[in-house]
PDB file of C-alpha atoms in Angstrom:
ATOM      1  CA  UNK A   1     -22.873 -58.556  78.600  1.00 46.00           C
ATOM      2  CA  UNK A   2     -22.116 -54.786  78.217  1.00 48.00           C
ATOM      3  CA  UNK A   3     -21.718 -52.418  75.506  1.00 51.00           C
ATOM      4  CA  UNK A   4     -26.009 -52.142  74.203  1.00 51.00           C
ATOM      5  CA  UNK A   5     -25.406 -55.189  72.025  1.00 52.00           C
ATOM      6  CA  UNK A   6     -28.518 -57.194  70.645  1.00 53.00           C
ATOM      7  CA  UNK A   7     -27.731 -61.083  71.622  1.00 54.00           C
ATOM      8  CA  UNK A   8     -28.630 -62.841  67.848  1.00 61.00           C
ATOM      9  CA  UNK A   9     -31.542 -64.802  68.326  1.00 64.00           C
ATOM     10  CA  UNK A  10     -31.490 -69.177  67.181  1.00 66.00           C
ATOM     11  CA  UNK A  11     -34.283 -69.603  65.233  1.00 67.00           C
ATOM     12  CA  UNK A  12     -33.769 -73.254  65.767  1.00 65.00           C
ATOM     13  CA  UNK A  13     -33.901 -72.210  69.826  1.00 72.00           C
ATOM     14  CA  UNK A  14     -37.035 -69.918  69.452  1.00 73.00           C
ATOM     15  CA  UNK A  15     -39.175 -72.549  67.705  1.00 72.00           C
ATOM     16  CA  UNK A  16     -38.215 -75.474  70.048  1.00 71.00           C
ATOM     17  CA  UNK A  17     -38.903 -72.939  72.626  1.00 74.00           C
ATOM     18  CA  UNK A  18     -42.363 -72.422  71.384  1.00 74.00           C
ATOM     19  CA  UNK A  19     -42.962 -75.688  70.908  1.00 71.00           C
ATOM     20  CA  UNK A  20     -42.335 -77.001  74.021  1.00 72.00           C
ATOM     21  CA  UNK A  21     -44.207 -74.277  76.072  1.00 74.00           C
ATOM     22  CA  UNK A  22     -47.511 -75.295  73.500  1.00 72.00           C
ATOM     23  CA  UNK A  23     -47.022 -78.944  74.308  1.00 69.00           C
ATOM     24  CA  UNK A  24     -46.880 -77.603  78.008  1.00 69.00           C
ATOM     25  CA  UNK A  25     -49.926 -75.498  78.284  1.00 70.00           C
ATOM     26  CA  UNK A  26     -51.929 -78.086  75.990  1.00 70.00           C
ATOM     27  CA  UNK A  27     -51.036 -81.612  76.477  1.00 67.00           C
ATOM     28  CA  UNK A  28     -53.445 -83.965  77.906  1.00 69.00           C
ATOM     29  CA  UNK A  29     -53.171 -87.207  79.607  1.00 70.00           C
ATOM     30  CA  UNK A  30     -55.849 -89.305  77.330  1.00 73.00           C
ATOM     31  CA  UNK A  31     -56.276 -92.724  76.779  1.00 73.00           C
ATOM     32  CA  UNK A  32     -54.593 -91.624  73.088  1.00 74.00           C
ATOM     33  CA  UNK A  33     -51.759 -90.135  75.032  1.00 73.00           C
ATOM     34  CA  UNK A  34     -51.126 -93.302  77.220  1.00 73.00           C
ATOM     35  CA  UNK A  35     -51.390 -95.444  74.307  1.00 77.00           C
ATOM     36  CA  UNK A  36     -48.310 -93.690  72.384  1.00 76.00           C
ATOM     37  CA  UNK A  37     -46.123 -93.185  75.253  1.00 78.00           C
ATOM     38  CA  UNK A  38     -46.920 -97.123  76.069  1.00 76.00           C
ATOM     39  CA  UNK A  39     -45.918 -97.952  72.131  1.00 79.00           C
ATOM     40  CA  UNK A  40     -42.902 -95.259  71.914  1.00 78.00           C
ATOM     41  CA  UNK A  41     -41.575 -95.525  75.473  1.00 77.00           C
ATOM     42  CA  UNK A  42     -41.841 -99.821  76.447  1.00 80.00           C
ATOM     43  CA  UNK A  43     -42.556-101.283  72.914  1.00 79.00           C
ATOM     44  CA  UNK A  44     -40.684 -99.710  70.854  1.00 79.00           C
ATOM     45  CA  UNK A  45     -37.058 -99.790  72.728  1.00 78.00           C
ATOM     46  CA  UNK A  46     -37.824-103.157  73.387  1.00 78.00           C
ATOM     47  CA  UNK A  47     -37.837-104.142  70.152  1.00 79.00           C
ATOM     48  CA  UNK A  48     -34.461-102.010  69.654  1.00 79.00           C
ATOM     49  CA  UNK A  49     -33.117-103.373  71.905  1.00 76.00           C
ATOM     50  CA  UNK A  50     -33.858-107.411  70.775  1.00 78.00           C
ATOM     51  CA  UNK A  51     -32.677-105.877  67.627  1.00 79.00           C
ATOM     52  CA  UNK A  52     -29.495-104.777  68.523  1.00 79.00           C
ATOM     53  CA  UNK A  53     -29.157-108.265  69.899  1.00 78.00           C
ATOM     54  CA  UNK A  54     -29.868-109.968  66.908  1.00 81.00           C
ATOM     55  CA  UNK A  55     -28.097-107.695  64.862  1.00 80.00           C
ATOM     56  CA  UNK A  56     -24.327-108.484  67.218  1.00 79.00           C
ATOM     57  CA  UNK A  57     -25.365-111.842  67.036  1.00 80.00           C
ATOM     58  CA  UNK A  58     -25.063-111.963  63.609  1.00 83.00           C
ATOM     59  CA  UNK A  59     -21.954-110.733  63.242  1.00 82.00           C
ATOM     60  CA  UNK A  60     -20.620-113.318  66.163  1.00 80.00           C
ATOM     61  CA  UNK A  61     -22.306-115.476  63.581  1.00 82.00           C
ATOM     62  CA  UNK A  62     -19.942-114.265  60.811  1.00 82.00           C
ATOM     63  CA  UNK A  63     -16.731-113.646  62.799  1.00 80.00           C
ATOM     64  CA  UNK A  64     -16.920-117.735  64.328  1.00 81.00           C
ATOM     65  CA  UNK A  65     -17.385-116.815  67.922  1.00 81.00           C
ATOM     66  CA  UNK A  66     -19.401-116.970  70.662  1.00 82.00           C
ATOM     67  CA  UNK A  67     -22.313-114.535  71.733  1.00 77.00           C
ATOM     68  CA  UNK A  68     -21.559-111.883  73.259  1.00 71.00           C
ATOM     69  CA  UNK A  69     -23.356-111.481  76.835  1.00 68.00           C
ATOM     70  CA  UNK A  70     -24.805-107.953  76.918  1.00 60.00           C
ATOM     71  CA  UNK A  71     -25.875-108.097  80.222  1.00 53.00           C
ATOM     72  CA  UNK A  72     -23.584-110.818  82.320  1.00 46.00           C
ATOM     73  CA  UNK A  73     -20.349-109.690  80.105  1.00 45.00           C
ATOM     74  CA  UNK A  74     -16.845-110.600  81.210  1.00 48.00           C
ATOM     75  CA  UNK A  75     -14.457-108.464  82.506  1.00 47.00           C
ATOM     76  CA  UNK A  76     -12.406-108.987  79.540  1.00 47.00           C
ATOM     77  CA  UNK A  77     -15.083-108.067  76.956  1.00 51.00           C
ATOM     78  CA  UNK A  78     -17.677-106.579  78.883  1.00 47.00           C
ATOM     79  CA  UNK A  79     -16.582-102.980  78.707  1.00 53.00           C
ATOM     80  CA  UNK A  80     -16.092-102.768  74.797  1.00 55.00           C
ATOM     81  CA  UNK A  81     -19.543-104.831  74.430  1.00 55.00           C
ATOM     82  CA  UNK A  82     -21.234-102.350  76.904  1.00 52.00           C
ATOM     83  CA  UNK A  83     -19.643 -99.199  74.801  1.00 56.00           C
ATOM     84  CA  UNK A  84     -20.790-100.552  71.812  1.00 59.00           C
ATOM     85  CA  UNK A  85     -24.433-101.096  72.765  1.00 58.00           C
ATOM     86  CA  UNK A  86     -24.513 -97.893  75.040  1.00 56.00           C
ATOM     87  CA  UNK A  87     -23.589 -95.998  71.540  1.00 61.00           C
ATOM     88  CA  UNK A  88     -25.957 -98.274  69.649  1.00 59.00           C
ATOM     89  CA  UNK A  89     -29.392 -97.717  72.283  1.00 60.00           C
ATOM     90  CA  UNK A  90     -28.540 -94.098  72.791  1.00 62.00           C
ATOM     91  CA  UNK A  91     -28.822 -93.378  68.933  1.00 61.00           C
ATOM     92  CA  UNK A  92     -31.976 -95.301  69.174  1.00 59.00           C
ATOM     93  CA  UNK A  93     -33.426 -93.621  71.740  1.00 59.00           C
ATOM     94  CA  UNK A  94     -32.714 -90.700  70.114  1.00 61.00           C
ATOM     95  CA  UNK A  95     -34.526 -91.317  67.600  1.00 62.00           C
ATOM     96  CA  UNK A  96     -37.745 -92.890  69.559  1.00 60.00           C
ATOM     97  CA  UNK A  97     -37.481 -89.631  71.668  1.00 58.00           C
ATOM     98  CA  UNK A  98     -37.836 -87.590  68.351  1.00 60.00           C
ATOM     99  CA  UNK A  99     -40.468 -89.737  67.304  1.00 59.00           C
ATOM    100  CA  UNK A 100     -43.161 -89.369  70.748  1.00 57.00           C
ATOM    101  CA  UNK A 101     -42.048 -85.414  70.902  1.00 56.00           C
ATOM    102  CA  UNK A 102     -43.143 -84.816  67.518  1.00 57.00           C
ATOM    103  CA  UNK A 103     -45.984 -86.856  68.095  1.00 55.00           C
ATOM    104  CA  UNK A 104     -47.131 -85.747  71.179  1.00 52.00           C
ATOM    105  CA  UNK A 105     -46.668 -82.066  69.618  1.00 55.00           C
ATOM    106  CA  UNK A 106     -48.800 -82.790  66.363  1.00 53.00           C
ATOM    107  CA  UNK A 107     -51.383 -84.017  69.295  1.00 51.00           C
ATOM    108  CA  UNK A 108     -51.331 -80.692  71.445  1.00 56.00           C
ATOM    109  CA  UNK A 109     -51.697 -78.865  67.839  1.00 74.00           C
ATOM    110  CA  UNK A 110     -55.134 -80.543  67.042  1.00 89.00           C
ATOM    111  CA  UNK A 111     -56.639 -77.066  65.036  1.00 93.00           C
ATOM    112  CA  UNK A 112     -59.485 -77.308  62.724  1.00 94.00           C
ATOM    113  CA  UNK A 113     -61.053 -74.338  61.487  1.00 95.00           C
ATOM    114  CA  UNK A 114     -64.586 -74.309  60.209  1.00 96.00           C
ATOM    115  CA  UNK A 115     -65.853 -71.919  57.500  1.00 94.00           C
ATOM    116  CA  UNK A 116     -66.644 -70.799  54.522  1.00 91.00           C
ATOM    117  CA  UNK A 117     -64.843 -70.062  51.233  1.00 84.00           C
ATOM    118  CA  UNK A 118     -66.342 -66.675  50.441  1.00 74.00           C
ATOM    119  CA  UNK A 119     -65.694 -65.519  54.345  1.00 77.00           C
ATOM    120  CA  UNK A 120     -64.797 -62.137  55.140  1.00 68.00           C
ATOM    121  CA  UNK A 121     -63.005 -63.307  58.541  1.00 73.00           C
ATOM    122  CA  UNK A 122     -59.800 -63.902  57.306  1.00 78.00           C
ATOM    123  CA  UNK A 123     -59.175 -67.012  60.187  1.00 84.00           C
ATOM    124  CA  UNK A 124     -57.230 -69.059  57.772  1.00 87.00           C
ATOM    125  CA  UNK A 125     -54.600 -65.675  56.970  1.00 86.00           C
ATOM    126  CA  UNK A 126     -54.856 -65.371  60.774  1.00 87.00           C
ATOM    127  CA  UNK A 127     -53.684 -69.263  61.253  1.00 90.00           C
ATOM    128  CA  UNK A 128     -51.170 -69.183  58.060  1.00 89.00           C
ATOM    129  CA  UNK A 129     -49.765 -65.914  59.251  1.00 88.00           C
ATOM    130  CA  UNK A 130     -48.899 -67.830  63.112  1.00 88.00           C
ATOM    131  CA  UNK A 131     -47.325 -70.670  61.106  1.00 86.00           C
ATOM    132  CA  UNK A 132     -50.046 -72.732  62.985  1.00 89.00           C
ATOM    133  CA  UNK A 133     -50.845 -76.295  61.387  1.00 89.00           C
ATOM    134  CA  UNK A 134     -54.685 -76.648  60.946  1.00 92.00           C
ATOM    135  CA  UNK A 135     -57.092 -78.580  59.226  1.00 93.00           C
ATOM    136  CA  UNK A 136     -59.639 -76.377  56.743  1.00 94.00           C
ATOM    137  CA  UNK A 137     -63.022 -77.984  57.112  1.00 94.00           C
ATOM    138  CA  UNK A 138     -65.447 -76.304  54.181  1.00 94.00           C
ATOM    139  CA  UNK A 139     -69.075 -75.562  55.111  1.00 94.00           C
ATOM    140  CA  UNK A 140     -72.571 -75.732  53.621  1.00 93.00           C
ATOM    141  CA  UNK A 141     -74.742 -73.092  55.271  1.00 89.00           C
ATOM    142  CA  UNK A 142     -77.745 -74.482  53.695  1.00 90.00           C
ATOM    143  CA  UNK A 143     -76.898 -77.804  54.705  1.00 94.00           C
ATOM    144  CA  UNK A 144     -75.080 -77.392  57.654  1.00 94.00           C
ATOM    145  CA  UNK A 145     -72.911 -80.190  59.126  1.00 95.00           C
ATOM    146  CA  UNK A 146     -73.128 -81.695  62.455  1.00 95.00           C
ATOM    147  CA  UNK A 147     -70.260 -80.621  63.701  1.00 95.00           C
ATOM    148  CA  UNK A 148     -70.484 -76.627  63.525  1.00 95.00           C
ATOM    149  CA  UNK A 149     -74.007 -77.505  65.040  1.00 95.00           C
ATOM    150  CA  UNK A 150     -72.423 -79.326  68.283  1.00 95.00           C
ATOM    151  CA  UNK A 151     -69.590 -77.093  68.310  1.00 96.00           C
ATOM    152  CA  UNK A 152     -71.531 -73.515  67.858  1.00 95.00           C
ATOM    153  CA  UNK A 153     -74.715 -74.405  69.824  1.00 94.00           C
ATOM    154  CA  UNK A 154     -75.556 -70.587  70.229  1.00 94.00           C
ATOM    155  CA  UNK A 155     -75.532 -69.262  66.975  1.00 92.00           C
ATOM    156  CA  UNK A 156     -74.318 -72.129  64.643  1.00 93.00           C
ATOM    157  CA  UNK A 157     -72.514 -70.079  62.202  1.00 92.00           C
ATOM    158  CA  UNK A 158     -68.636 -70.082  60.856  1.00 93.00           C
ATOM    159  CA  UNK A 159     -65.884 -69.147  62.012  1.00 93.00           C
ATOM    160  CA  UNK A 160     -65.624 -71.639  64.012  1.00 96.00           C
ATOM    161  CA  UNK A 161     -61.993 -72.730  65.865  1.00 96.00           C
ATOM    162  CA  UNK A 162     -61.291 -76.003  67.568  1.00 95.00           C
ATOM    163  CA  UNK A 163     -58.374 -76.624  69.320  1.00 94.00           C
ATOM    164  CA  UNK A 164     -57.660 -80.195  70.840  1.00 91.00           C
ATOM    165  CA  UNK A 165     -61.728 -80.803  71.022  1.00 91.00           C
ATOM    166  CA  UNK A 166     -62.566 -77.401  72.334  1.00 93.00           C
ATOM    167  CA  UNK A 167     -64.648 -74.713  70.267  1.00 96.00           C
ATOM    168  CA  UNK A 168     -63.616 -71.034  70.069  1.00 96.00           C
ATOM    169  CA  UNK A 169     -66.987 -68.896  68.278  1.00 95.00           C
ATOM    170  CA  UNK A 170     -67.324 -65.347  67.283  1.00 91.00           C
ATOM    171  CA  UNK A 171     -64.229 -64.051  64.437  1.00 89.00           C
ATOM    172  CA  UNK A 172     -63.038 -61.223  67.001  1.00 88.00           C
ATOM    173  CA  UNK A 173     -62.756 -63.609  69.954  1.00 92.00           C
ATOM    174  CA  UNK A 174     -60.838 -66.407  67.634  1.00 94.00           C
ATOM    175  CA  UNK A 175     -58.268 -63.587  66.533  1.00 91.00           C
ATOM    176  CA  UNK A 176     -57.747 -62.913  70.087  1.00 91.00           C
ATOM    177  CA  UNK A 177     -57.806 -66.584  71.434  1.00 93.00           C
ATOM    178  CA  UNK A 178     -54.955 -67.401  67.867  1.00 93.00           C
ATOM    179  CA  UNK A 179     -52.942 -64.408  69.069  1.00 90.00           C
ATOM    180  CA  UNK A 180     -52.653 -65.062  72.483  1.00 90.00           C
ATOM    181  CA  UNK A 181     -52.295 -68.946  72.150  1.00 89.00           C
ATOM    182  CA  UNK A 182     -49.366 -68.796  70.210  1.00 87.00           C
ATOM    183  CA  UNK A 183     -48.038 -65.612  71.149  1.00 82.00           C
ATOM    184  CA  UNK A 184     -44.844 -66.804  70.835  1.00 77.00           C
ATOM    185  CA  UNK A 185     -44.607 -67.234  67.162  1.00 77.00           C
ATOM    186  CA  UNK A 186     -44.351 -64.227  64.868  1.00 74.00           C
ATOM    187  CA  UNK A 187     -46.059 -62.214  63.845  1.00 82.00           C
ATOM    188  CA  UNK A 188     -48.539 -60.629  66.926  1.00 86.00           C
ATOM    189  CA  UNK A 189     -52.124 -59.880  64.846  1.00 87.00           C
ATOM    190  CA  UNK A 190     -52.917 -57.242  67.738  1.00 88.00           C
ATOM    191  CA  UNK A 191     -51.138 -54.392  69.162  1.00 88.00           C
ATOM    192  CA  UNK A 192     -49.139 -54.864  72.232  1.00 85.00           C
ATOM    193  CA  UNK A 193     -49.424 -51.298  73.649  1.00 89.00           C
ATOM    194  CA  UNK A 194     -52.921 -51.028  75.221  1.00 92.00           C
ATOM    195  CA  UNK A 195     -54.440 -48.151  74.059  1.00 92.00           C
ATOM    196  CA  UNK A 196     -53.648 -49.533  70.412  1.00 90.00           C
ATOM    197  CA  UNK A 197     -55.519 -52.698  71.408  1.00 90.00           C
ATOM    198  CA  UNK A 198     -58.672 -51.086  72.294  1.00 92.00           C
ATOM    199  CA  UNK A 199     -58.776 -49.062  69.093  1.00 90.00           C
ATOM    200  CA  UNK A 200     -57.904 -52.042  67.046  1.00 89.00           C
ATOM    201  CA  UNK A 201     -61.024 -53.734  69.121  1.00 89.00           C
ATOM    202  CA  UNK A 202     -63.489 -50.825  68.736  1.00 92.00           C
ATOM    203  CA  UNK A 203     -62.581 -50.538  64.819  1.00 90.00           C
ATOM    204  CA  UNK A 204     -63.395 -54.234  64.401  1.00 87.00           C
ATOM    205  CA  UNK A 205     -66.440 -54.139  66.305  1.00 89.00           C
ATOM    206  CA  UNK A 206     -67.130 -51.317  63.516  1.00 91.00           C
ATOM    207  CA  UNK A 207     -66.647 -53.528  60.963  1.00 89.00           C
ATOM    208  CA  UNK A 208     -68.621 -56.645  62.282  1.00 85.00           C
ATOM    209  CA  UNK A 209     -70.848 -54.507  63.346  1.00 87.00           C
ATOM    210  CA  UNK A 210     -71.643 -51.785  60.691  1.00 91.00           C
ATOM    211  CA  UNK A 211     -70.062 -53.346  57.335  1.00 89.00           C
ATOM    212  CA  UNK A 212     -70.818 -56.756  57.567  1.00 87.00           C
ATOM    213  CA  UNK A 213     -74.557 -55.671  58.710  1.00 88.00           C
ATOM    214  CA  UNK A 214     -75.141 -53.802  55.838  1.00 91.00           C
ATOM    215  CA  UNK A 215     -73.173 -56.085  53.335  1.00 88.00           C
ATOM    216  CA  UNK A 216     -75.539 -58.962  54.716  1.00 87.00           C
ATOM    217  CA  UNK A 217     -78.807 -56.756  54.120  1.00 92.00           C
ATOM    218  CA  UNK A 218     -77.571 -55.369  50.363  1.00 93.00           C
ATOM    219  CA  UNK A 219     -77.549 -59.421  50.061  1.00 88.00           C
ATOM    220  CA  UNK A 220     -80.671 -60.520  51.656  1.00 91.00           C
ATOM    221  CA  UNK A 221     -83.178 -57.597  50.468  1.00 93.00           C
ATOM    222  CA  UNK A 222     -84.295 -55.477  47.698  1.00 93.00           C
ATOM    223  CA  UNK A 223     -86.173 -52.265  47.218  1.00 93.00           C
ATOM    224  CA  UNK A 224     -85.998 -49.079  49.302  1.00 94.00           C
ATOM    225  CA  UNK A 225     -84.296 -51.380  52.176  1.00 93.00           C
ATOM    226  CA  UNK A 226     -81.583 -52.746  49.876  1.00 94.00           C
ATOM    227  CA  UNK A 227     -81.199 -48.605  48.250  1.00 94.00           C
ATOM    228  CA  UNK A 228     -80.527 -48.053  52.180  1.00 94.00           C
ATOM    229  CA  UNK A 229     -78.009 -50.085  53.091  1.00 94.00           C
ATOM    230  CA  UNK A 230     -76.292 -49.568  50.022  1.00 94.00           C
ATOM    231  CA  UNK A 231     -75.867 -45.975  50.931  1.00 95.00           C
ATOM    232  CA  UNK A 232     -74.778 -47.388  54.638  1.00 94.00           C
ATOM    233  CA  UNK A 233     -72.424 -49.454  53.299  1.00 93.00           C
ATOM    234  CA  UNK A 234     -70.727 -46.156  51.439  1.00 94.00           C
ATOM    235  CA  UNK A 235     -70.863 -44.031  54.495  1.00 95.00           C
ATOM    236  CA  UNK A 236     -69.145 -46.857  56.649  1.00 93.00           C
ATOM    237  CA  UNK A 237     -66.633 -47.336  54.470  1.00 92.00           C
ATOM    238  CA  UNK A 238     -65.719 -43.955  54.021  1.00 92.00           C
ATOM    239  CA  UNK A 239     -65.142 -43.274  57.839  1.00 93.00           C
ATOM    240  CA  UNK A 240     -63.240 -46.493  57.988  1.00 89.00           C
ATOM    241  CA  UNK A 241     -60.790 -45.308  55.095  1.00 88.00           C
ATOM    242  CA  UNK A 242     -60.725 -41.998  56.904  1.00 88.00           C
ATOM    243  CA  UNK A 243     -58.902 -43.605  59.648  1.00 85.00           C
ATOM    244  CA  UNK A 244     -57.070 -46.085  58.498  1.00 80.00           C
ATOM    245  CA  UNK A 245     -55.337 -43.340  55.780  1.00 76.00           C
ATOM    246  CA  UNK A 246     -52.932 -44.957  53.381  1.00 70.00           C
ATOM    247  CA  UNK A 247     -51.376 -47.579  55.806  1.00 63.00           C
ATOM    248  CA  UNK A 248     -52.127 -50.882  55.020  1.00 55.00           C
ATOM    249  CA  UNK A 249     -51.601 -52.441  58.238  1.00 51.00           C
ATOM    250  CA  UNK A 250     -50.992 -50.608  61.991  1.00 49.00           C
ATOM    251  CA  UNK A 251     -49.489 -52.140  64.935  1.00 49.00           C
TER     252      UNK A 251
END
C-alpha cells in the first residue's frame, strides 16, 4: 500500500516465522526423529481415533440405541455421524500437530553451552539476549570433563557451544555463529553495516587478545612479570575506553 506507512508487525507471526525457518535449516531425520513422528503421527491418532469410538459408543450406550457406524454409516445418519467425528478428529489432530511441532522444534534447538562461572565471554548474555533455550553445563578446569575434551579437541578450553551434537570453539566465532543462527530473533549482537562489523571484530580481537592476555598473566605470575602486565593491563584499557567514549553499547 501507499502513503510511507509502516505495516505493524505480529509478534505471534514473527516468532512462528522464526521458528519454522530454525526447524528448517536444523532438523534432522534420526532414528529419534522417526521414532516421534511414528508415536505422534500413526500411534497417537490411532488411539484418538478408537477413543472417539468408545467415547460415541457410550453415549449410544446411554441414549438405548444402536452403534453408530463411523465408517459404513447410512444415508440417513451418516452425514451428522461423519460431521460429528470430522469436528471431533480435527480438534485432535490439532492438538497432536501442536504436540510433534513443538517437539520436533525443542529437538532442532538442542543448545548446551559449556563454561565457566567466573567467564569473561559473556555466551550465556549472548544466548539470553537471542531468547535462545540452552542448557548451562558448569566446568572444572582442573578437572575437566569429558565432554569439553571430545568436543574442544584443539585447545580444550570453555566457551564451548553445541548445537544439535555439533561443537562451535573460540568466544568470537560462537558470537558470530549465535548471531547469525538466529538472526531472526532480536536483538542482532553485531553490526549490520560492514565497516561497523570489522571494527566491532578488530576491537574484540583487542580484547581477547591484549586484555584477557594480560589479565591471565597478572593471575598466573608474580614479580617484575606480574608489575608488567599490570601496567599492560592499564594501558589497554585506557585505549579501549578511549574509543568506546561514554556509549555503553554501539551498533
Amino acid at each position: 500500500m501507499g502513503g510511507g506507512m509502516e505495516a505493524n508487525k505480529n509478534k505471534f507471526i514473527e516468532d512462528w516465522g522464526s521458528a519454522r525457518e530454525t526447524l528448517e535449516q536444523n532438523f534432522r531425520w534420526t532414528r529419534r526423529n522417526f521414532a516421534l513422528i511414528g508415536l505422534f503421527g500413526i500411534a497417537v491418532p490411532i488411539l484418538v481415533y478408537k477413543g472417539i469410538v468408545k467415547e460415541f459408543n457410550m453415549q449410544d450406550e446411554d441414549a438405548g440405541r444402536p452403534y453408530r457406524k463411523f465408517i459404513h454409516s447410512s444415508p440417513k445418519n451418516g452425514c451428522t455421524n461423519l460431521i460429528q467425528t470430522h469436528t471431533i478428529i480435527i480438534a485432535s489432530y490439532k492438538r497432536i500437530a501442536d504436540s510433534l511441532v513443538g517437539q520436533a522444534l525443542k529437538m532442532a534447538e538442542e543448545v548446551i553451552l559449556l563454561d565457566i562461572l567466573g567467564s569473561s565471554f559473556g555466551m550465556r548474555i549472548d544466548l539470553e539476549e537471542k531468547g535462545t533455550e540452552y542448557e548451562y553445563k558448569e566446568e572444572n578446569m582442573l578437572d575437566k570433563s569429558r565432554m569439553l575434551l571430545q568436543m574442544n579437541l584443539v585447545h580444550k578450553m570453555v566457551p564451548v557451544l553445541i548445537h544439535n551434537g555439533k561443537p562451535i570453539c573460540e568466544s568470537l566465532v560462537i558470537l558470530q555463529y549465535i548471531d547469525e543462527v538466529w538472526k531472526l530473533k532480536f536483538p542482532d549482537l553485531l553490526p549490520s553495516d560492514t565497516y561497523h562489523l570489522s571494527q566491532a571484530r578488530f576491537w574484540a580481537d583487542f580484547v581477547d587478545k591484549k586484555i584477557c592476555d594480560s589479565g591471565k598473566r597478572i593471575l598466573m605470575t608474580k614479580g617484575e612479570v606480574q608489575e608488567g602486565a599490570k601496567k599492560e593491563m592499564i594501558e589497554c584499557l585506557k585505549i579501549l575506553e578511549g574509543e568506546l567514549g561514554d556509549t555503553l553499547f554501539r551498533r
